[in-house]
PDB file of C-alpha atoms in Angstrom:
ATOM      1  CA  MET A 254     -20.845  43.501-207.141  1.00  0.00           C
ATOM      2  CA  HIS A 255     -20.597  39.718-207.759  1.00  0.00           C
ATOM      3  CA  PRO A 256     -20.725  37.442-204.515  1.00  0.00           C
ATOM      4  CA  MET A 257     -17.162  36.247-205.666  1.00  0.00           C
ATOM      5  CA  LEU A 258     -15.624  39.525-205.525  1.00  0.00           C
ATOM      6  CA  ASN A 259     -17.345  40.913-201.980  1.00  0.00           C
ATOM      7  CA  ILE A 260     -15.399  37.762-200.662  1.00  0.00           C
ATOM      8  CA  ALA A 261     -11.650  39.031-202.707  1.00  0.00           C
ATOM      9  CA  VAL A 262     -12.640  42.833-200.837  1.00  0.00           C
ATOM     10  CA  LYS A 263     -13.994  41.295-197.855  1.00  0.00           C
ATOM     11  CA  ALA A 264      -9.793  39.766-197.893  1.00  0.00           C
ATOM     12  CA  ALA A 265      -8.603  42.062-199.365  1.00  0.00           C
ATOM     13  CA  ARG A 266      -9.587  44.700-196.724  1.00  0.00           C
ATOM     14  CA  ARG A 267      -8.398  41.796-193.811  1.00  0.00           C
ATOM     15  CA  ALA A 268      -4.826  41.802-194.494  1.00  0.00           C
ATOM     16  CA  GLY A 269      -5.122  45.623-195.694  1.00  0.00           C
ATOM     17  CA  THR A 270      -5.336  46.156-192.070  1.00  0.00           C
ATOM     18  CA  ILE A 271      -3.116  43.432-190.669  1.00  0.00           C
ATOM     19  CA  ILE A 272      -0.469  46.180-193.262  1.00  0.00           C
ATOM     20  CA  ASN A 273      -1.642  49.350-192.039  1.00  0.00           C
ATOM     21  CA  ARG A 274      -1.191  47.938-188.762  1.00  0.00           C
ATOM     22  CA  ALA A 275       2.512  46.954-188.940  1.00  0.00           C
ATOM     23  CA  SER A 276       2.895  50.076-190.599  1.00  0.00           C
ATOM     24  CA  LEU A 277       2.977  52.039-188.042  1.00  0.00           C
ATOM     25  CA  ASP A 278       5.755  49.958-186.037  1.00  0.00           C
ATOM     26  CA  LEU A 279       8.140  49.121-188.986  1.00  0.00           C
ATOM     27  CA  GLU A 280      11.474  49.174-186.281  1.00  0.00           C
ATOM     28  CA  ARG A 281       9.855  45.466-184.696  1.00  0.00           C
ATOM     29  CA  LEU A 282       9.653  43.950-188.485  1.00  0.00           C
ATOM     30  CA  ASN A 283      11.416  40.878-189.277  1.00  0.00           C
ATOM     31  CA  VAL A 284      12.380  40.790-192.628  1.00  0.00           C
ATOM     32  CA  ALA A 285      14.015  37.698-194.288  1.00  0.00           C
ATOM     33  CA  ARG A 286      15.593  37.316-197.238  1.00  0.00           C
ATOM     34  CA  LYS A 287      14.141  35.152-199.892  1.00  0.00           C
ATOM     35  CA  GLY A 288      16.229  36.562-202.878  1.00  0.00           C
ATOM     36  CA  PRO A 289      18.406  39.108-204.653  1.00  0.00           C
ATOM     37  CA  ARG A 290      16.470  42.179-203.757  1.00  0.00           C
ATOM     38  CA  ASP A 291      13.692  39.712-202.378  1.00  0.00           C
ATOM     39  CA  TYR A 292      12.485  40.340-199.162  1.00  0.00           C
ATOM     40  CA  VAL A 293       9.299  38.802-197.488  1.00  0.00           C
ATOM     41  CA  THR A 294       8.244  39.504-193.177  1.00  0.00           C
ATOM     42  CA  GLU A 295       5.717  38.558-191.084  1.00  0.00           C
ATOM     43  CA  VAL A 296       3.346  41.296-192.701  1.00  0.00           C
ATOM     44  CA  ASP A 297       3.404  39.598-195.432  1.00  0.00           C
ATOM     45  CA  GLN A 298       2.723  35.817-194.379  1.00  0.00           C
ATOM     46  CA  ALA A 299      -0.140  37.440-192.182  1.00  0.00           C
ATOM     47  CA  ALA A 300      -1.815  38.771-194.360  1.00  0.00           C
ATOM     48  CA  GLU A 301      -1.609  36.259-197.096  1.00  0.00           C
ATOM     49  CA  THR A 302      -3.288  33.209-194.267  1.00  0.00           C
ATOM     50  CA  ALA A 303      -5.877  36.401-194.135  1.00  0.00           C
ATOM     51  CA  ILE A 304      -6.600  36.429-197.212  1.00  0.00           C
ATOM     52  CA  VAL A 305      -6.730  32.296-197.618  1.00  0.00           C
ATOM     53  CA  GLU A 306      -8.256  31.293-194.876  1.00  0.00           C
ATOM     54  CA  THR A 307     -11.766  34.299-196.043  1.00  0.00           C
ATOM     55  CA  LEU A 308     -11.322  32.863-199.482  1.00  0.00           C
ATOM     56  CA  ARG A 309     -11.974  29.037-197.923  1.00  0.00           C
ATOM     57  CA  THR A 310     -14.518  29.698-195.493  1.00  0.00           C
ATOM     58  CA  ALA A 311     -16.897  30.941-198.078  1.00  0.00           C
ATOM     59  CA  TYR A 312     -15.512  29.225-201.393  1.00  0.00           C
ATOM     60  CA  PRO A 313     -13.706  25.561-199.616  1.00  0.00           C
ATOM     61  CA  ASP A 314     -13.483  23.464-202.741  1.00  0.00           C
ATOM     62  CA  HIS A 315     -11.814  26.837-204.774  1.00  0.00           C
ATOM     63  CA  ALA A 316      -7.492  26.045-205.017  1.00  0.00           C
ATOM     64  CA  VAL A 317      -5.282  29.355-203.821  1.00  0.00           C
ATOM     65  CA  LEU A 318      -2.306  29.361-205.451  1.00  0.00           C
ATOM     66  CA  GLY A 319       0.106  32.623-203.267  1.00  0.00           C
ATOM     67  CA  GLU A 320       3.101  33.922-203.016  1.00  0.00           C
ATOM     68  CA  GLU A 321       4.207  33.038-199.416  1.00  0.00           C
ATOM     69  CA  TYR A 322       2.509  29.031-199.350  1.00  0.00           C
ATOM     70  CA  GLY A 323       2.243  28.153-202.491  1.00  0.00           C
ATOM     71  CA  LEU A 324      -0.749  26.107-203.841  1.00  0.00           C
ATOM     72  CA  GLN A 325      -3.272  24.553-201.667  1.00  0.00           C
ATOM     73  CA  GLY A 326      -5.851  23.046-202.719  1.00  0.00           C
ATOM     74  CA  SER A 327      -6.525  21.237-205.431  1.00  0.00           C
ATOM     75  CA  GLU A 328      -4.296  21.354-208.954  1.00  0.00           C
ATOM     76  CA  GLN A 329      -7.966  20.249-211.226  1.00  0.00           C
ATOM     77  CA  ALA A 330     -10.043  22.937-209.536  1.00  0.00           C
ATOM     78  CA  GLU A 331     -12.625  24.933-211.591  1.00  0.00           C
ATOM     79  CA  PHE A 332     -11.203  27.644-209.722  1.00  0.00           C
ATOM     80  CA  ARG A 333      -8.513  29.042-208.348  1.00  0.00           C
ATOM     81  CA  TRP A 334      -7.127  31.942-206.653  1.00  0.00           C
ATOM     82  CA  ILE A 335      -3.793  34.125-207.425  1.00  0.00           C
ATOM     83  CA  ILE A 336      -3.253  35.628-204.410  1.00  0.00           C
ATOM     84  CA  ASP A 337       0.267  38.355-203.947  1.00  0.00           C
ATOM     85  CA  PRO A 338      -1.188  39.273-199.951  1.00  0.00           C
ATOM     86  CA  LEU A 339       2.113  42.271-200.046  1.00  0.00           C
ATOM     87  CA  ASP A 340       3.347  43.881-203.220  1.00  0.00           C
ATOM     88  CA  GLY A 341       5.771  46.005-202.679  1.00  0.00           C
ATOM     89  CA  THR A 342       8.018  44.488-199.935  1.00  0.00           C
ATOM     90  CA  THR A 343      10.767  46.476-200.538  1.00  0.00           C
ATOM     91  CA  ASN A 344       8.917  49.462-199.910  1.00  0.00           C
ATOM     92  CA  PHE A 345       6.860  48.778-197.487  1.00  0.00           C
ATOM     93  CA  ILE A 346      10.142  47.813-195.332  1.00  0.00           C
ATOM     94  CA  HIS A 347      11.310  51.354-196.402  1.00  0.00           C
ATOM     95  CA  GLY A 348       8.274  52.975-195.285  1.00  0.00           C
ATOM     96  CA  LEU A 349       7.303  54.403-198.790  1.00  0.00           C
ATOM     97  CA  PRO A 350       3.868  53.981-199.401  1.00  0.00           C
ATOM     98  CA  ASN A 351       3.220  52.381-202.255  1.00  0.00           C
ATOM     99  CA  TYR A 352       2.499  48.911-202.378  1.00  0.00           C
ATOM    100  CA  ALA A 353      -0.798  46.957-202.290  1.00  0.00           C
ATOM    101  CA  VAL A 354      -2.708  43.783-201.898  1.00  0.00           C
ATOM    102  CA  SER A 355      -3.748  41.629-205.021  1.00  0.00           C
ATOM    103  CA  ILE A 356      -6.397  38.805-205.489  1.00  0.00           C
ATOM    104  CA  ALA A 357      -8.243  37.410-208.089  1.00  0.00           C
ATOM    105  CA  LEU A 358     -10.197  34.393-209.729  1.00  0.00           C
ATOM    106  CA  LEU A 359      -8.975  31.974-212.320  1.00  0.00           C
ATOM    107  CA  GLN A 360     -11.726  30.085-213.638  1.00  0.00           C
ATOM    108  CA  ARG A 361     -10.246  27.315-215.533  1.00  0.00           C
ATOM    109  CA  GLY A 362      -7.988  29.281-216.297  1.00  0.00           C
ATOM    110  CA  VAL A 363      -9.349  32.820-217.043  1.00  0.00           C
ATOM    111  CA  ALA A 364      -9.704  35.783-214.759  1.00  0.00           C
ATOM    112  CA  VAL A 365     -13.461  36.003-213.997  1.00  0.00           C
ATOM    113  CA  GLN A 366     -12.952  38.905-210.448  1.00  0.00           C
ATOM    114  CA  ALA A 367     -10.120  41.104-209.810  1.00  0.00           C
ATOM    115  CA  VAL A 368      -9.322  42.959-206.489  1.00  0.00           C
ATOM    116  CA  ILE A 369      -5.993  45.039-206.551  1.00  0.00           C
ATOM    117  CA  TYR A 370      -6.205  47.269-203.187  1.00  0.00           C
ATOM    118  CA  ASP A 371      -3.801  50.049-202.051  1.00  0.00           C
ATOM    119  CA  PRO A 372      -4.057  49.867-198.167  1.00  0.00           C
ATOM    120  CA  SER A 373      -2.124  53.158-197.634  1.00  0.00           C
ATOM    121  CA  ARG A 374      -4.298  54.946-199.428  1.00  0.00           C
ATOM    122  CA  ASN A 375      -7.178  53.591-198.607  1.00  0.00           C
ATOM    123  CA  GLU A 376      -7.945  52.973-202.481  1.00  0.00           C
ATOM    124  CA  MET A 377     -10.007  49.476-203.915  1.00  0.00           C
ATOM    125  CA  PHE A 378      -9.835  48.767-207.730  1.00  0.00           C
ATOM    126  CA  THR A 379     -12.101  46.078-209.200  1.00  0.00           C
ATOM    127  CA  ALA A 380     -13.592  43.682-212.152  1.00  0.00           C
ATOM    128  CA  THR A 381     -15.323  41.086-213.069  1.00  0.00           C
ATOM    129  CA  ARG A 382     -14.804  39.856-216.480  1.00  0.00           C
ATOM    130  CA  GLY A 383     -17.434  41.501-219.245  1.00  0.00           C
ATOM    131  CA  SER A 384     -18.719  44.385-216.166  1.00  0.00           C
ATOM    132  CA  GLY A 385     -16.153  46.665-216.246  1.00  0.00           C
ATOM    133  CA  ALA A 386     -13.433  48.218-213.689  1.00  0.00           C
ATOM    134  CA  PHE A 387     -14.089  49.934-211.409  1.00  0.00           C
ATOM    135  CA  LEU A 388     -11.860  52.922-208.793  1.00  0.00           C
ATOM    136  CA  ASN A 389     -13.828  52.589-204.834  1.00  0.00           C
ATOM    137  CA  ASP A 390     -16.639  52.103-206.922  1.00  0.00           C
ATOM    138  CA  ARG A 391     -16.332  54.224-209.372  1.00  0.00           C
ATOM    139  CA  ARG A 392     -16.514  53.145-212.925  1.00  0.00           C
ATOM    140  CA  VAL A 393     -12.571  53.676-214.906  1.00  0.00           C
ATOM    141  CA  ARG A 394     -10.647  53.905-218.311  1.00  0.00           C
ATOM    142  CA  VAL A 395      -7.451  53.916-219.648  1.00  0.00           C
ATOM    143  CA  SER A 396      -6.162  56.755-221.175  1.00  0.00           C
ATOM    144  CA  GLY A 397      -6.839  58.182-223.927  1.00  0.00           C
ATOM    145  CA  ARG A 398      -3.362  59.705-225.042  1.00  0.00           C
ATOM    146  CA  THR A 399      -2.210  58.131-228.241  1.00  0.00           C
ATOM    147  CA  ARG A 400       1.050  59.876-229.283  1.00  0.00           C
ATOM    148  CA  TYR A 401       3.943  57.354-227.604  1.00  0.00           C
ATOM    149  CA  GLY A 402       5.894  60.767-227.487  1.00  0.00           C
ATOM    150  CA  GLU A 403       3.471  61.708-224.192  1.00  0.00           C
ATOM    151  CA  ALA A 404       3.083  58.114-222.449  1.00  0.00           C
ATOM    152  CA  LEU A 405       4.216  57.716-219.223  1.00  0.00           C
ATOM    153  CA  LEU A 406       5.113  53.957-218.889  1.00  0.00           C
ATOM    154  CA  GLY A 407       5.438  51.691-215.769  1.00  0.00           C
ATOM    155  CA  ALA A 408       8.465  49.578-216.052  1.00  0.00           C
ATOM    156  CA  HIS A 409       9.692  46.005-214.692  1.00  0.00           C
ATOM    157  CA  TRP A 410      12.452  45.252-216.686  1.00  0.00           C
ATOM    158  CA  PRO A 411      16.062  44.187-216.495  1.00  0.00           C
ATOM    159  CA  GLY A 412      17.943  47.139-215.696  1.00  0.00           C
ATOM    160  CA  SER A 413      14.547  49.730-215.452  1.00  0.00           C
ATOM    161  CA  ALA A 414      15.885  51.274-211.897  1.00  0.00           C
ATOM    162  CA  GLY A 415      18.361  52.110-212.852  1.00  0.00           C
ATOM    163  CA  PRO A 416      19.740  55.451-215.032  1.00  0.00           C
ATOM    164  CA  ASP A 417      19.625  54.137-218.743  1.00  0.00           C
ATOM    165  CA  GLN A 418      16.905  52.320-218.885  1.00  0.00           C
ATOM    166  CA  GLY A 419      17.205  48.817-219.198  1.00  0.00           C
ATOM    167  CA  GLY A 420      19.849  48.942-222.075  1.00  0.00           C
ATOM    168  CA  GLY A 421      18.548  47.389-225.965  1.00  0.00           C
ATOM    169  CA  LYS A 422      14.975  47.038-226.672  1.00  0.00           C
ATOM    170  CA  PHE A 423      13.773  48.444-223.201  1.00  0.00           C
ATOM    171  CA  ARG A 424      16.276  51.486-223.497  1.00  0.00           C
ATOM    172  CA  GLN A 425      14.570  52.558-226.879  1.00  0.00           C
ATOM    173  CA  MET A 426      11.257  51.508-225.623  1.00  0.00           C
ATOM    174  CA  ALA A 427      11.917  54.295-222.626  1.00  0.00           C
ATOM    175  CA  GLN A 428      13.386  56.513-224.932  1.00  0.00           C
ATOM    176  CA  ASN A 429      10.792  57.364-227.256  1.00  0.00           C
ATOM    177  CA  SER A 430       8.124  57.625-224.430  1.00  0.00           C
ATOM    178  CA  ALA A 431       7.566  60.145-222.649  1.00  0.00           C
ATOM    179  CA  GLY A 432       9.061  58.614-219.127  1.00  0.00           C
ATOM    180  CA  VAL A 433       9.489  55.501-217.634  1.00  0.00           C
ATOM    181  CA  ARG A 434       8.681  54.823-213.517  1.00  0.00           C
ATOM    182  CA  ARG A 435       9.549  52.015-212.108  1.00  0.00           C
ATOM    183  CA  MET A 436       7.464  52.130-208.790  1.00  0.00           C
ATOM    184  CA  GLY A 437       8.464  49.157-206.898  1.00  0.00           C
ATOM    185  CA  ALA A 438       4.150  47.172-206.785  1.00  0.00           C
ATOM    186  CA  THR A 439       3.612  45.791-210.709  1.00  0.00           C
ATOM    187  CA  VAL A 440       0.201  45.119-209.014  1.00  0.00           C
ATOM    188  CA  LEU A 441      -0.132  49.017-209.063  1.00  0.00           C
ATOM    189  CA  ASP A 442       1.963  49.837-211.980  1.00  0.00           C
ATOM    190  CA  LEU A 443      -1.100  47.895-213.920  1.00  0.00           C
ATOM    191  CA  ALA A 444      -4.124  49.398-211.265  1.00  0.00           C
ATOM    192  CA  TYR A 445      -2.933  52.483-212.636  1.00  0.00           C
ATOM    193  CA  VAL A 446      -2.356  51.977-216.067  1.00  0.00           C
ATOM    194  CA  ALA A 447      -6.955  50.886-215.512  1.00  0.00           C
ATOM    195  CA  CYS A 448      -7.258  53.958-214.207  1.00  0.00           C
ATOM    196  CA  GLY A 449      -4.839  55.912-216.551  1.00  0.00           C
ATOM    197  CA  ARG A 450      -2.653  56.551-214.261  1.00  0.00           C
ATOM    198  CA  LEU A 451      -0.104  55.508-216.867  1.00  0.00           C
ATOM    199  CA  ASP A 452      -0.240  55.045-220.134  1.00  0.00           C
ATOM    200  CA  GLY A 453       1.190  51.686-220.211  1.00  0.00           C
ATOM    201  CA  PHE A 454       2.980  49.026-218.657  1.00  0.00           C
ATOM    202  CA  CYS A 455       6.582  46.913-219.890  1.00  0.00           C
ATOM    203  CA  GLY A 456       7.129  43.663-217.055  1.00  0.00           C
ATOM    204  CA  VAL A 457       9.559  40.949-217.573  1.00  0.00           C
ATOM    205  CA  ALA A 458      10.301  37.809-215.695  1.00  0.00           C
ATOM    206  CA  LEU A 459       6.725  38.799-213.768  1.00  0.00           C
ATOM    207  CA  LYS A 460       5.190  35.977-211.819  1.00  0.00           C
ATOM    208  CA  PRO A 461       1.144  35.058-211.813  1.00  0.00           C
ATOM    209  CA  TRP A 462       0.663  36.834-208.915  1.00  0.00           C
ATOM    210  CA  ASP A 463       1.694  39.528-210.366  1.00  0.00           C
ATOM    211  CA  MET A 464       0.024  39.925-213.365  1.00  0.00           C
ATOM    212  CA  ALA A 465      -3.554  38.440-212.758  1.00  0.00           C
ATOM    213  CA  ALA A 466      -5.665  40.631-211.240  1.00  0.00           C
ATOM    214  CA  GLY A 467      -4.306  43.854-213.035  1.00  0.00           C
ATOM    215  CA  SER A 468      -4.509  42.235-216.145  1.00  0.00           C
ATOM    216  CA  LEU A 469      -8.049  41.702-216.331  1.00  0.00           C
ATOM    217  CA  LEU A 470      -8.318  45.591-214.333  1.00  0.00           C
ATOM    218  CA  VAL A 471      -6.823  47.053-217.923  1.00  0.00           C
ATOM    219  CA  LEU A 472      -9.052  44.606-220.351  1.00  0.00           C
ATOM    220  CA  GLU A 473     -11.674  46.113-218.380  1.00  0.00           C
ATOM    221  CA  ALA A 474     -11.092  49.747-218.122  1.00  0.00           C
ATOM    222  CA  GLY A 475     -10.444  49.452-222.072  1.00  0.00           C
ATOM    223  CA  GLY A 476      -7.025  48.878-222.550  1.00  0.00           C
ATOM    224  CA  LEU A 477      -4.707  46.081-224.120  1.00  0.00           C
ATOM    225  CA  VAL A 478      -2.670  43.023-222.534  1.00  0.00           C
ATOM    226  CA  ALA A 479      -0.117  40.443-224.178  1.00  0.00           C
ATOM    227  CA  ASP A 480       3.153  38.972-224.122  1.00  0.00           C
ATOM    228  CA  PHE A 481       6.004  40.556-226.298  1.00  0.00           C
ATOM    229  CA  SER A 482       4.452  38.715-229.321  1.00  0.00           C
ATOM    230  CA  GLY A 483       1.551  39.941-229.526  1.00  0.00           C
ATOM    231  CA  GLU A 484      -0.346  36.764-228.165  1.00  0.00           C
ATOM    232  CA  GLN A 485      -2.377  35.633-224.562  1.00  0.00           C
ATOM    233  CA  GLY A 486       0.906  33.657-223.375  1.00  0.00           C
ATOM    234  CA  TRP A 487       1.714  36.552-220.971  1.00  0.00           C
ATOM    235  CA  LEU A 488       0.748  34.544-217.649  1.00  0.00           C
ATOM    236  CA  GLU A 489       3.057  31.766-218.433  1.00  0.00           C
ATOM    237  CA  SER A 490       6.140  33.475-219.670  1.00  0.00           C
ATOM    238  CA  GLY A 491       5.811  35.926-217.363  1.00  0.00           C
ATOM    239  CA  ASN A 492       6.498  38.915-219.906  1.00  0.00           C
ATOM    240  CA  VAL A 493       3.621  41.006-220.896  1.00  0.00           C
ATOM    241  CA  LEU A 494       2.522  44.509-221.840  1.00  0.00           C
ATOM    242  CA  ALA A 495      -0.370  46.527-220.867  1.00  0.00           C
ATOM    243  CA  ALA A 496      -1.689  49.868-222.472  1.00  0.00           C
ATOM    244  CA  THR A 497      -4.149  51.978-223.747  1.00  0.00           C
ATOM    245  CA  PRO A 498      -4.314  50.561-227.366  1.00  0.00           C
ATOM    246  CA  LYS A 499      -2.837  53.383-229.434  1.00  0.00           C
ATOM    247  CA  ILE A 500      -0.319  53.029-227.023  1.00  0.00           C
ATOM    248  CA  PHE A 501      -0.439  48.974-226.623  1.00  0.00           C
ATOM    249  CA  THR A 502       0.760  49.165-230.573  1.00  0.00           C
ATOM    250  CA  GLN A 503       3.862  51.882-230.242  1.00  0.00           C
ATOM    251  CA  MET A 504       4.563  49.958-227.974  1.00  0.00           C
ATOM    252  CA  LEU A 505       4.768  46.400-229.662  1.00  0.00           C
ATOM    253  CA  GLY A 506       5.786  47.840-232.370  1.00  0.00           C
ATOM    254  CA  THR A 507       9.135  49.722-230.577  1.00  0.00           C
ATOM    255  CA  LEU A 508       9.943  46.410-228.984  1.00  0.00           C
ATOM    256  CA  GLN A 509       9.657  43.421-231.918  1.00  0.00           C
ATOM    257  CA  GLY A 510      11.379  46.509-233.923  1.00  0.00           C
ATOM    258  CA  ALA A 511      14.203  46.785-231.568  1.00  0.00           C
ATOM    259  CA  ALA A 512      14.216  42.629-231.443  1.00  0.00           C
ATOM    260  CA  GLY A 513      14.240  42.459-235.099  1.00  0.00           C
TER     261      GLY A 513
END
C-alpha cells in the first residue's frame, strides 16, 4: 500500500472509531442545522479534527480541505487532502447505518489516493491512481451490466427522494432504468458503483468532498466519470455521472437527449 494511502486509512479508522462510539448513544448527540436538510453534529467535527491531525502530523506541508472547517494550509500546496468526516449525517442521527468517511488526496488538482470507510460495516474502499480499486484488500470492478433497462442507479438530484424522481431530464433517466436509489450518502453511492452494487450514479450540486475519493475509486475500478457534458469539469460544477462504461454512455445520452 502506498505510504500516503496508508496514512489516509489510519485517519479514516480513527474517525470511524469516533463515529461508532457515538452511534451507541445517539440520544446524547448535539445536532445543529447548517441549512435545509443539512445537519452537523459534534461527531462530524470530532471526526474531522482526528483526520486532519493524523494527516498533518504525517504531512505538515500538505493542505487539507474539510467540510466542517474549510481549508487548512496553503492554497498553493502541491498536495491537498479533501475530506468529508461523516457523509450521511442525517442517516447517522436517525440511526440508519448508511454513512461513511471520505478522504482523497489531490496532487496538483488530480486525485491520486482515495479512501472511503463505512464504519458500521467495517468496509474500507481504497484506490491509488494506476493501481486499481479495493474493498478490504480485495480488488473490485464495476459491474458488467450493459442494458440500461436493467441498471440500478444511485441519485442525488432535485426531487430524487420523491415519487416523481425529479422531473424533466432526470425523470427520463430514472424511468428508463431498472430503478433509482437515494440512500443519503453520496460517497457510498460512488463506492458502490466501483464495486458493482450500483451500475451508475448521477449527482447534482455536489461538493468536492462528496466526489473526490469516490470518483477515483470508480475510475480505478474500470468505470467512467464526467460532468453532464461528458467532460472533466465535475469537480468544479458539482454535477457528475459515474457508471460502468456501457451504462455511462446510455446515461449521458439520455441526459443530453432530454436536455435538448
